[in-house]
Coordinates of C-alpha atoms in Angstrom, one line a residue:
Chain K
M1 CA 3.1 24.5 45.0
A2 CA 0.5 21.9 44.1
D3 CA 2.8 20.3 41.6
E4 CA 6.0 20.3 43.5
L5 CA 5.5 16.6 44.3
L6 CA 4.8 15.6 40.7
E7 CA 8.2 15.6 39.2
K8 CA 10.5 15.1 42.2
I9 CA 12.4 11.8 42.2
P10 CA 11.0 10.0 45.2
E11 CA 14.1 9.2 47.1
F12 CA 13.3 9.8 50.8
R13 CA 15.7 9.0 53.5
K14 CA 16.1 10.1 57.1
D15 CA 17.7 13.4 56.1
T16 CA 14.5 14.7 54.5
D17 CA 12.5 14.1 57.6
V18 CA 11.0 17.2 59.2
K19 CA 14.1 19.0 60.3
P20 CA 15.2 22.5 59.9
Q21 CA 16.9 22.2 56.6
D22 CA 18.1 25.7 56.8
E23 CA 17.2 27.9 59.7
G24 CA 17.6 31.1 57.8
F25 CA 20.1 33.5 59.0
I26 CA 18.3 34.5 62.2
D27 CA 17.9 31.6 64.5
W28 CA 16.1 32.4 67.7
T29 CA 15.1 28.8 68.5
A30 CA 17.3 28.9 71.6
L31 CA 14.7 31.2 73.2
T32 CA 12.1 28.5 73.2
H33 CA 14.5 25.9 74.6
V34 CA 15.5 27.2 78.0
P35 CA 15.9 24.7 80.8
T36 CA 13.2 24.8 83.5
A37 CA 13.2 23.6 87.1
R38 CA 12.7 19.8 87.1
N39 CA 11.5 19.4 90.7
R40 CA 10.6 21.2 93.9
R41 CA 14.2 21.1 95.1
E42 CA 15.6 22.7 91.9
F43 CA 12.9 25.3 92.1
L44 CA 13.7 26.2 95.7
I45 CA 17.4 26.5 94.9
I46 CA 16.6 28.8 91.9
V47 CA 14.3 31.0 94.0
G48 CA 16.7 31.0 97.0
V49 CA 19.6 32.2 94.9
A50 CA 17.4 35.0 93.5
V51 CA 16.5 36.1 97.1
V52 CA 20.1 36.0 98.2
V53 CA 21.2 38.2 95.2
V54 CA 18.5 40.8 95.8
T55 CA 19.2 40.9 99.6
T56 CA 23.0 41.2 99.0
I57 CA 22.4 44.1 96.7
E58 CA 20.2 45.8 99.3
I59 CA 22.8 45.2 102.1
L60 CA 25.8 46.4 99.9
I61 CA 23.9 49.6 98.8
R62 CA 23.1 50.4 102.4
A63 CA 26.5 49.5 103.8
F64 CA 28.4 51.6 101.3
Q65 CA 25.8 54.3 101.3
V66 CA 25.5 54.3 97.5
P67 CA 23.6 57.5 96.6
N68 CA 20.1 57.2 95.3
Y69 CA 20.9 58.7 91.9
V70 CA 23.6 56.1 91.2
L71 CA 21.7 53.0 92.2
P72 CA 18.6 52.9 94.4
A73 CA 18.1 50.0 96.8
P74 CA 15.6 47.3 95.9
S75 CA 13.4 48.2 98.8
G76 CA 13.3 51.9 97.6
I77 CA 12.3 50.7 94.1
F78 CA 9.6 48.6 95.5
N79 CA 8.2 51.5 97.6
A80 CA 8.3 53.7 94.6
L81 CA 6.4 51.1 92.6
V82 CA 3.7 50.9 95.2
N83 CA 3.5 54.7 95.7
N84 CA 3.5 55.6 92.0
F85 CA 1.5 52.7 90.6
E86 CA -1.7 54.7 90.4
T87 CA 0.0 57.5 88.4
L88 CA 1.7 55.0 86.2
L89 CA -1.4 53.0 85.5
P90 CA -2.7 55.1 82.5
H91 CA 0.8 55.0 81.1
I92 CA 0.8 51.2 81.3
G93 CA -2.5 51.3 79.5
V94 CA -1.1 53.5 76.7
T95 CA 2.0 51.3 76.2
L96 CA -0.1 48.1 76.1
Q97 CA -2.4 49.7 73.6
E98 CA 0.4 50.5 71.3
L99 CA 2.0 47.1 71.8
V100 CA -1.1 45.0 71.3
G101 CA -2.4 47.1 68.4
G102 CA 0.9 47.2 66.5
Y103 CA 1.6 43.6 67.3
L104 CA -1.7 42.3 66.0
I105 CA -1.3 44.2 62.8
G106 CA 2.3 43.3 62.3
A107 CA 2.1 39.6 63.3
T108 CA -1.0 39.0 61.1
I109 CA 0.6 40.6 58.0
G110 CA 3.9 38.8 58.8
I111 CA 2.4 35.3 58.9
L112 CA 0.1 35.9 55.9
L113 CA 3.0 37.3 53.9
A114 CA 5.3 34.4 54.9
G115 CA 2.6 31.8 53.9
V116 CA 2.0 33.4 50.5
V117 CA 5.5 34.3 49.6
T118 CA 7.1 30.9 50.4
Q119 CA 4.8 29.3 47.8
A120 CA 6.6 31.2 45.0
P121 CA 10.4 31.0 45.4
L122 CA 11.1 33.8 43.0
V123 CA 8.7 36.2 44.7
E124 CA 10.4 35.3 48.0
K125 CA 13.9 36.1 46.6
I126 CA 12.6 39.4 45.3
I127 CA 11.0 40.4 48.6
T128 CA 13.7 39.1 51.0
P129 CA 16.1 42.0 50.7
Y130 CA 13.4 44.4 51.8
I131 CA 12.4 42.3 54.7
I132 CA 16.1 42.1 55.8
L133 CA 16.3 45.9 55.5
L134 CA 13.2 46.2 57.8
V135 CA 14.6 43.6 60.3
T136 CA 18.0 45.2 60.6
T137 CA 17.0 48.9 60.6
P138 CA 15.7 50.0 64.0
M139 CA 12.2 51.2 63.4
L140 CA 12.8 53.8 66.1
A141 CA 14.7 55.7 63.5
L142 CA 11.4 56.2 61.7
V143 CA 9.5 57.6 64.6
P144 CA 10.2 61.3 64.0
L145 CA 9.1 60.9 60.4
L146 CA 6.0 59.0 61.5
V147 CA 5.1 61.7 64.0
L148 CA 5.4 64.3 61.3
R149 CA 3.0 62.3 59.1
L150 CA 0.6 60.9 61.7
G151 CA 0.7 63.5 64.6
F152 CA 1.4 63.0 68.3
G153 CA -1.2 60.4 69.0
L154 CA -0.7 56.7 69.3
E155 CA -0.9 56.1 65.6
P156 CA 2.8 56.7 64.8
R157 CA 3.8 54.4 67.6
I158 CA 1.4 51.6 66.6
V159 CA 2.8 51.9 63.1
A160 CA 6.4 51.7 64.4
V161 CA 5.6 48.6 66.5
A162 CA 3.9 46.9 63.5
L163 CA 6.9 47.7 61.4
A164 CA 9.2 46.1 64.0
V165 CA 7.0 43.1 64.6
G166 CA 5.9 42.2 61.1
P167 CA 9.3 41.5 59.4
M168 CA 10.5 39.6 62.4
V169 CA 7.4 37.3 62.4
M170 CA 7.6 37.0 58.7
I171 CA 11.2 36.0 58.4
N172 CA 10.8 33.3 61.1
S173 CA 7.5 32.0 59.7
A174 CA 9.0 31.9 56.2
T175 CA 11.7 29.7 57.5
G176 CA 9.0 27.4 59.0
F177 CA 7.0 27.3 55.8
R178 CA 10.1 26.5 53.8
R179 CA 10.6 23.3 55.7
T180 CA 8.8 20.9 53.4
D181 CA 8.7 17.2 53.8
L182 CA 7.8 15.5 50.6
A183 CA 7.1 12.2 52.2
K184 CA 4.4 13.7 54.5
I185 CA 2.9 15.7 51.6
A186 CA 2.9 12.4 49.6
L187 CA 1.1 10.7 52.5
A188 CA -1.7 13.3 52.5
R189 CA -1.8 13.3 48.7
S190 CA -2.2 9.5 48.7
Y191 CA -5.5 10.0 50.5
G192 CA -6.6 12.5 47.9
A193 CA -5.7 15.7 49.9
N194 CA -6.1 18.9 48.0
T195 CA -3.7 21.9 48.2
L196 CA -5.6 23.6 51.0
Q197 CA -5.7 20.4 53.1
I198 CA -2.0 19.9 52.6
F199 CA -1.4 23.4 53.7
Y200 CA -3.3 23.3 57.0
K201 CA -2.8 19.6 57.8
I202 CA 0.9 19.3 56.9
R203 CA 2.7 22.6 56.0
F204 CA 1.2 24.7 58.8
P205 CA 1.9 22.2 61.6
I206 CA 5.5 21.8 60.3
A207 CA 5.9 25.5 60.3
L208 CA 4.3 26.1 63.7
P209 CA 7.3 25.9 65.9
M210 CA 9.1 28.5 63.9
I211 CA 6.0 30.7 63.7
I212 CA 5.8 30.6 67.5
V213 CA 9.5 31.6 67.8
G214 CA 8.8 34.5 65.4
L215 CA 5.8 35.6 67.4
M216 CA 7.9 35.6 70.6
V217 CA 10.9 37.5 69.1
G218 CA 8.4 39.9 67.4
G219 CA 6.8 40.6 70.8
I220 CA 10.2 41.4 72.3
F221 CA 11.1 43.7 69.4
G222 CA 7.6 45.3 69.6
L223 CA 8.0 46.2 73.2
L224 CA 11.4 47.6 72.6
T225 CA 10.0 49.8 69.8
A226 CA 6.9 50.9 71.7
V227 CA 9.0 52.1 74.7
G228 CA 11.6 53.6 72.4
A229 CA 9.0 55.5 70.5
E230 CA 7.5 56.9 73.7
M231 CA 10.9 58.1 74.8
V232 CA 11.3 59.9 71.5
G233 CA 7.7 61.1 71.1
G234 CA 7.2 62.2 74.7
G235 CA 3.8 62.8 76.4
V236 CA 2.3 59.5 77.5
G237 CA 3.4 55.9 77.9
L238 CA 6.0 54.1 80.0
G239 CA 8.9 55.3 77.8
S240 CA 7.9 58.9 78.4
R241 CA 8.0 58.3 82.1
L242 CA 11.5 57.0 81.9
V243 CA 12.6 60.3 80.4
Y244 CA 10.5 62.3 82.9
Y245 CA 11.8 60.5 86.0
S246 CA 15.4 60.5 84.9
S247 CA 15.2 64.2 84.2
L248 CA 14.1 64.8 87.8
A249 CA 16.6 62.3 89.1
R250 CA 13.8 60.3 90.6
M251 CA 15.7 57.1 90.2
E252 CA 13.5 54.9 92.4
A253 CA 10.5 55.7 90.3
F254 CA 12.7 55.4 87.2
F255 CA 13.6 51.8 88.2
A256 CA 10.1 51.0 89.2
T257 CA 9.0 51.9 85.6
I258 CA 11.7 49.7 84.2
L259 CA 10.4 46.9 86.5
I260 CA 6.9 47.3 84.9
I261 CA 8.3 47.2 81.4
A262 CA 10.3 44.1 82.3
T263 CA 7.2 42.5 83.7
I264 CA 5.4 43.1 80.4
G265 CA 8.3 41.6 78.5
I266 CA 8.5 38.5 80.7
T267 CA 4.8 38.0 80.6
M268 CA 4.9 37.9 76.8
Y269 CA 7.8 35.5 76.9
V270 CA 6.1 33.2 79.3
I271 CA 2.9 33.2 77.2
F272 CA 4.7 32.1 74.1
F273 CA 6.9 29.7 76.0
L274 CA 3.7 28.0 77.2
I275 CA 2.1 28.1 73.8
G276 CA 5.3 26.5 72.4
K277 CA 5.2 23.8 75.0
K278 CA 1.6 23.0 74.1
W279 CA 1.7 23.2 70.3
A280 CA 5.3 22.6 69.3
S281 CA 6.7 20.2 71.9
W282 CA 6.8 17.4 69.3
E283 CA 9.9 19.0 68.0
A284 CA 12.2 18.3 70.9
Chain R
M1 CA -1.8 -15.4 31.3
A2 CA -0.2 -18.7 31.9
A3 CA 2.1 -18.1 28.9
E4 CA 3.7 -15.2 30.7
A5 CA 4.6 -17.2 33.6
Q6 CA 6.7 -19.5 31.4
T7 CA 9.6 -17.1 31.7
T8 CA 10.1 -18.0 35.4
P9 CA 12.9 -20.4 36.3
T10 CA 10.7 -22.1 38.8
T11 CA 7.8 -22.4 36.5
A12 CA 5.3 -24.4 38.6
A13 CA 1.8 -24.1 37.1
A14 CA 1.1 -20.6 38.2
S15 CA -2.0 -21.7 39.9
A16 CA -4.8 -20.2 37.9
R17 CA -4.3 -16.6 38.8
P18 CA -7.4 -14.9 40.3
S19 CA -9.0 -12.0 38.6
T20 CA -6.6 -9.3 37.5
R21 CA -6.7 -6.0 39.4
L22 CA -3.7 -4.0 38.4
V23 CA -2.4 -3.9 34.9
I24 CA 0.9 -2.1 34.2
D25 CA 1.4 -1.6 30.5
K26 CA 4.8 -0.4 29.2
A27 CA 5.1 2.0 32.1
T28 CA 7.9 4.5 31.3
K29 CA 9.0 7.4 33.5
I30 CA 11.5 10.1 32.6
Y31 CA 12.5 12.7 35.2
Q32 CA 13.7 16.0 34.2
T33 CA 16.7 16.7 36.3
A34 CA 19.3 19.5 36.4
T35 CA 21.7 17.2 34.6
G36 CA 19.2 16.3 31.9
P37 CA 16.5 13.7 31.4
L38 CA 16.7 10.6 33.6
L39 CA 15.1 7.4 32.4
A40 CA 13.9 5.8 35.7
L41 CA 11.5 3.2 34.4
D42 CA 11.6 1.7 31.0
S43 CA 8.5 0.0 29.5
F44 CA 7.7 -2.1 32.5
S45 CA 4.8 -4.4 32.1
A46 CA 3.1 -6.7 34.7
E47 CA -0.3 -7.8 36.0
I48 CA -1.3 -8.2 39.6
G49 CA -4.3 -10.4 40.6
E50 CA -6.9 -10.0 43.3
G51 CA -5.5 -11.0 46.8
E52 CA -2.0 -11.5 45.4
F53 CA 1.2 -10.7 47.3
V54 CA 3.7 -9.4 44.8
C55 CA 7.2 -8.2 45.7
V56 CA 9.2 -6.0 43.5
V57 CA 12.9 -6.5 44.1
G58 CA 15.9 -4.7 42.7
P59 CA 19.0 -2.7 43.5
S60 CA 18.7 0.8 45.0
G61 CA 17.8 3.5 42.5
C62 CA 16.3 1.0 40.0
G63 CA 12.9 2.7 39.8
K64 CA 11.1 0.5 42.3
T65 CA 9.7 3.5 44.2
T66 CA 8.9 5.3 40.9
L67 CA 6.9 2.3 39.9
L68 CA 5.0 2.2 43.2
W69 CA 4.3 6.0 43.0
A70 CA 3.0 5.6 39.5
L71 CA 0.7 2.7 40.7
S72 CA -0.6 4.9 43.5
G73 CA -1.4 7.8 41.2
L74 CA 1.1 10.1 43.0
H75 CA 3.3 10.4 39.9
P76 CA 2.1 10.5 36.3
L77 CA 3.9 8.2 33.9
T78 CA 5.8 9.7 30.9
S79 CA 4.2 7.0 28.7
G80 CA 2.4 3.7 29.1
A81 CA -0.6 3.1 31.2
I82 CA -1.7 1.7 34.6
T83 CA -5.2 0.5 35.2
L84 CA -6.9 -0.6 38.4
D85 CA -10.0 -2.7 38.0
G86 CA -10.2 -1.6 34.4
T87 CA -10.0 2.1 34.9
P88 CA -6.8 4.1 34.3
V89 CA -5.0 5.4 37.4
K90 CA -4.8 9.1 37.0
G91 CA -4.6 10.2 40.6
P92 CA -4.9 8.8 44.2
R93 CA -7.7 6.2 44.4
P94 CA -9.8 5.5 47.4
E95 CA -9.2 1.7 47.2
I96 CA -5.5 2.1 47.5
G97 CA -3.6 2.4 50.8
M98 CA 0.1 3.3 50.9
V99 CA 2.8 2.4 53.4
F100 CA 6.0 4.5 53.1
Q101 CA 9.7 4.2 53.8
E102 CA 10.2 4.9 57.4
A103 CA 6.9 5.0 59.2
N104 CA 6.1 8.5 58.0
L105 CA 3.9 9.3 61.0
L106 CA 3.1 12.9 61.7
P107 CA 5.1 13.8 64.8
W108 CA 2.7 16.4 66.1
R109 CA -0.2 13.9 66.3
N110 CA -0.6 11.1 68.8
L111 CA -1.0 7.5 67.6
M112 CA -4.8 7.6 67.4
K113 CA -4.8 10.9 65.5
N114 CA -2.3 9.6 63.1
I115 CA -4.5 6.6 62.4
L116 CA -7.5 8.8 61.9
F117 CA -5.6 11.1 59.5
P118 CA -6.8 9.3 56.4
F119 CA -10.4 9.8 57.6
E120 CA -9.8 13.5 58.1
I121 CA -8.4 14.0 54.6
K122 CA -11.1 11.8 53.0
R123 CA -13.8 13.6 55.1
L124 CA -15.0 10.1 56.1
D125 CA -16.9 9.4 59.3
A126 CA -14.5 7.1 61.4
A127 CA -17.3 5.9 63.7
P128 CA -18.2 2.8 61.7
Y129 CA -14.5 1.9 61.6
R130 CA -13.8 2.1 65.3
T131 CA -14.1 -1.6 66.0
R132 CA -12.0 -2.4 63.0
I133 CA -9.2 0.0 64.2
Q134 CA -9.4 -1.4 67.7
H135 CA -9.0 -4.9 66.3
L136 CA -6.1 -3.8 64.2
L137 CA -4.4 -2.1 67.1
E138 CA -4.8 -5.3 69.2
T139 CA -3.4 -7.5 66.3
V140 CA -0.3 -5.4 66.0
G141 CA 0.1 -5.1 69.8
L142 CA -0.4 -1.3 70.0
A143 CA -3.6 -1.3 72.0
G144 CA -3.1 1.0 75.0
F145 CA -0.7 3.2 73.1
E146 CA -3.3 5.4 71.5
N147 CA -2.2 8.6 73.2
K148 CA 1.5 8.2 72.7
F149 CA 3.4 10.4 70.3
P150 CA 5.5 8.9 67.6
R151 CA 8.8 9.9 69.3
E152 CA 7.7 7.9 72.3
L153 CA 7.5 4.7 70.2
S154 CA 10.2 2.4 68.9
G155 CA 10.9 2.2 65.1
G156 CA 9.1 -1.2 65.0
M157 CA 6.1 0.2 66.8
Q158 CA 6.0 3.3 64.5
Q159 CA 6.0 1.0 61.5
R160 CA 3.2 -1.1 63.0
A161 CA 1.2 2.1 63.6
S162 CA 1.7 3.0 59.9
L163 CA 0.3 -0.5 59.0
V164 CA -2.8 0.2 61.1
R165 CA -3.1 3.7 59.5
C166 CA -3.0 2.1 56.0
L167 CA -5.5 -0.6 56.8
S168 CA -7.8 1.5 59.0
F169 CA -10.1 2.6 56.1
D170 CA -10.1 -0.9 54.6
P171 CA -8.4 -0.3 51.2
S172 CA -8.4 -3.3 48.9
V173 CA -4.9 -2.7 47.5
M174 CA -1.8 -2.0 49.6
L175 CA 1.2 -0.4 48.1
M176 CA 4.3 -0.8 50.3
D177 CA 7.5 1.1 49.7
E178 CA 10.4 -0.6 51.5
P179 CA 8.5 -0.2 54.7
F180 CA 10.8 -2.3 56.9
G181 CA 14.1 -1.2 55.3
A182 CA 15.2 0.9 58.3
L183 CA 14.5 -1.7 60.9
D184 CA 17.0 -4.1 62.4
A185 CA 16.9 -7.8 61.2
F186 CA 14.9 -9.2 64.2
T187 CA 12.3 -6.5 64.1
R188 CA 12.1 -6.9 60.4
D189 CA 11.4 -10.7 60.7
E190 CA 8.7 -9.9 63.2
M191 CA 7.2 -7.3 61.0
N192 CA 7.2 -9.7 58.0
L193 CA 5.4 -12.3 60.0
L194 CA 2.9 -9.7 61.2
L195 CA 2.2 -8.5 57.7
L196 CA 1.7 -12.1 56.5
K197 CA -0.8 -12.6 59.3
L198 CA -2.7 -9.4 58.5
W199 CA -2.7 -10.4 54.8
S200 CA -4.0 -13.9 55.5
E201 CA -6.7 -12.3 57.6
Q202 CA -7.7 -9.5 55.3
R203 CA -6.6 -10.8 51.8
K204 CA -5.5 -7.5 50.4
T205 CA -3.8 -7.2 47.1
I206 CA -0.3 -6.2 48.0
V207 CA 2.6 -4.7 45.9
F208 CA 5.6 -4.7 48.2
V209 CA 8.8 -3.0 47.1
T210 CA 12.1 -4.1 48.7
H211 CA 15.8 -4.5 48.0
S212 CA 16.0 -7.6 50.2
I213 CA 15.7 -10.8 48.2
V214 CA 15.1 -12.8 51.4
E215 CA 12.3 -10.6 52.5
A216 CA 10.7 -10.8 49.0
L217 CA 11.0 -14.6 48.8
F218 CA 9.7 -15.0 52.3
M219 CA 6.5 -13.1 51.7
A220 CA 5.6 -13.1 48.0
D221 CA 3.5 -15.3 45.8
R222 CA 5.4 -13.8 42.9
I223 CA 8.5 -11.7 42.6
L224 CA 9.1 -9.1 39.9
V225 CA 12.9 -8.7 39.6
M226 CA 14.0 -5.4 38.2
T227 CA 17.3 -4.4 36.5
P228 CA 19.3 -1.4 37.7
R229 CA 18.4 2.0 36.2
P230 CA 16.7 2.2 33.9
G231 CA 14.3 -0.1 35.7
R232 CA 13.1 -2.9 33.4
L233 CA 11.5 -6.2 34.3
A234 CA 14.3 -8.7 34.4
R235 CA 12.3 -11.7 35.3
E236 CA 9.2 -12.9 37.1
V237 CA 9.7 -15.5 39.8
V238 CA 6.8 -17.6 41.2
V239 CA 7.5 -18.6 44.8
N240 CA 6.7 -22.2 45.5
L241 CA 6.6 -22.1 49.2
P242 CA 3.5 -23.3 51.2
R243 CA 1.6 -21.0 53.5
P244 CA 1.6 -20.1 56.2
R245 CA 5.3 -19.3 55.8
T246 CA 7.7 -19.8 58.7
L247 CA 11.1 -18.4 59.4
E248 CA 12.6 -22.0 59.1
M249 CA 11.7 -22.0 55.4
Q250 CA 14.4 -19.4 54.9
S251 CA 17.0 -22.1 55.4
S252 CA 15.4 -24.6 53.1
P253 CA 17.4 -25.6 49.9
Y254 CA 14.7 -24.3 47.7
F255 CA 14.8 -20.9 49.4
V256 CA 18.6 -20.6 49.4
E257 CA 18.8 -21.7 45.8
T258 CA 16.2 -19.3 44.5
A259 CA 17.7 -16.4 46.4
R260 CA 21.0 -17.2 44.8
E261 CA 19.4 -17.3 41.4
I262 CA 17.8 -13.9 41.8
K263 CA 21.0 -12.4 43.2
E264 CA 23.0 -13.6 40.2
L265 CA 20.3 -12.3 37.9
I266 CA 20.6 -8.8 39.4
H267 CA 24.4 -9.0 39.4
A268 CA 24.5 -10.1 35.8
S269 CA 22.3 -7.1 34.8
V270 CA 24.5 -4.7 36.8
K271 CA 27.6 -5.7 34.8
K272 CA 25.9 -5.0 31.4

């Protein structure tokens, strides 16, 4: 890595500027580039439409007397959420524990692996097929095996979440670290920068937008895996509640649980969206 | 030294050159490419004196940038030697500041943080340089833009910012690699005048690479004309124009005639 500058013919034009030279085969950047309300008027219109949609559903369900087990009314779901919140609270805690635990392990390993592996092209080529295998295989499929090995506690689920998050973070971060810009490295080098300085002053900032995308997508996959593992493993967690309520045909409570899961997902999304806005907005 | 200057068509007693700073001795660079070795620079020799403004002019791909990168210590030579103030250049030197093609600002940093970037890398306290930087910003007309990000600045403003970044830590040698090549003609004239103003104020030793003969003639004390690849020194031209230079000089008979001579020289070597 330190010597990559040394023997390259210095021909720099616009096309070598910091741009995604290849985005890899999984491009999730669209997620960080959603349009947001520009002013109060737009905001009111967006909220207004949402209110109308929910109200219309409520009215239609009541008017046609749709049975509860087919689709509960929004008001019923809201009531169920309020009434069952206390019972659901420990399950929320369990799901969050699995999610945060698995996420921290997976994301840390993913970023570190991406940073190291992209320095050695051959190592990257060797390792990539396995990463693709991990990205494309649903980690849920491994849960029964993990339960067999690790028991019925939270451990198998944390491992499953980490296995889902890690490769996703890694593959996106690697795309970021692969975006080199020789002119900017040459700039730092001309001031006498060492390899470490070039890494954290040039390479890391260039990679950051893609790392944030990876962290966001990883979070979404992590939540999916956590809930899925709970549905398979049973016992505690929001996923297990979904199975429980649907088996009793308590559809209002079932949808209330989904609402909680959705809120966790949206919260993660918003956090990374804001992080991206703050730290990666230069890449517009 | 005076004997060397005899080769120029416009000989004019190369006014006793001040003390030599950079010596380029038979600089040769071969790149290993996928299609085999590529001779980019072929025993190029020259000397550059203290406070001199030297332009290197030649067609694209003639090894101008290679020469500049060798001078800066970014690239090692295949053979030959470069010395700065008597010591061989083996890597980046603190007395050298570089200005790159395009402005090469870091898009994730605002203007001020871009200007302070050299200090961060060099682990140098910027406090004693604050008034210097402020003065530079005012000179180039960027005072008040410290918090803007590069994408909020025009191409000319970005390149002015990169001049400030280069001069911020007060290097004594400036190596400039076609810095204004991407700008439109008017902005380019403006930047040339600005650079001459900064140079007359600060008397840096400047090696300025360009493919524009007009730009080279307008600014340089001396022009090193290069042949197409492999880059060799075709001729050295001493520019006999008074200072301060003005845009009107570009239409003087001397200017037009010398520009034509250099152009023919390059064309002649292309045919060979």
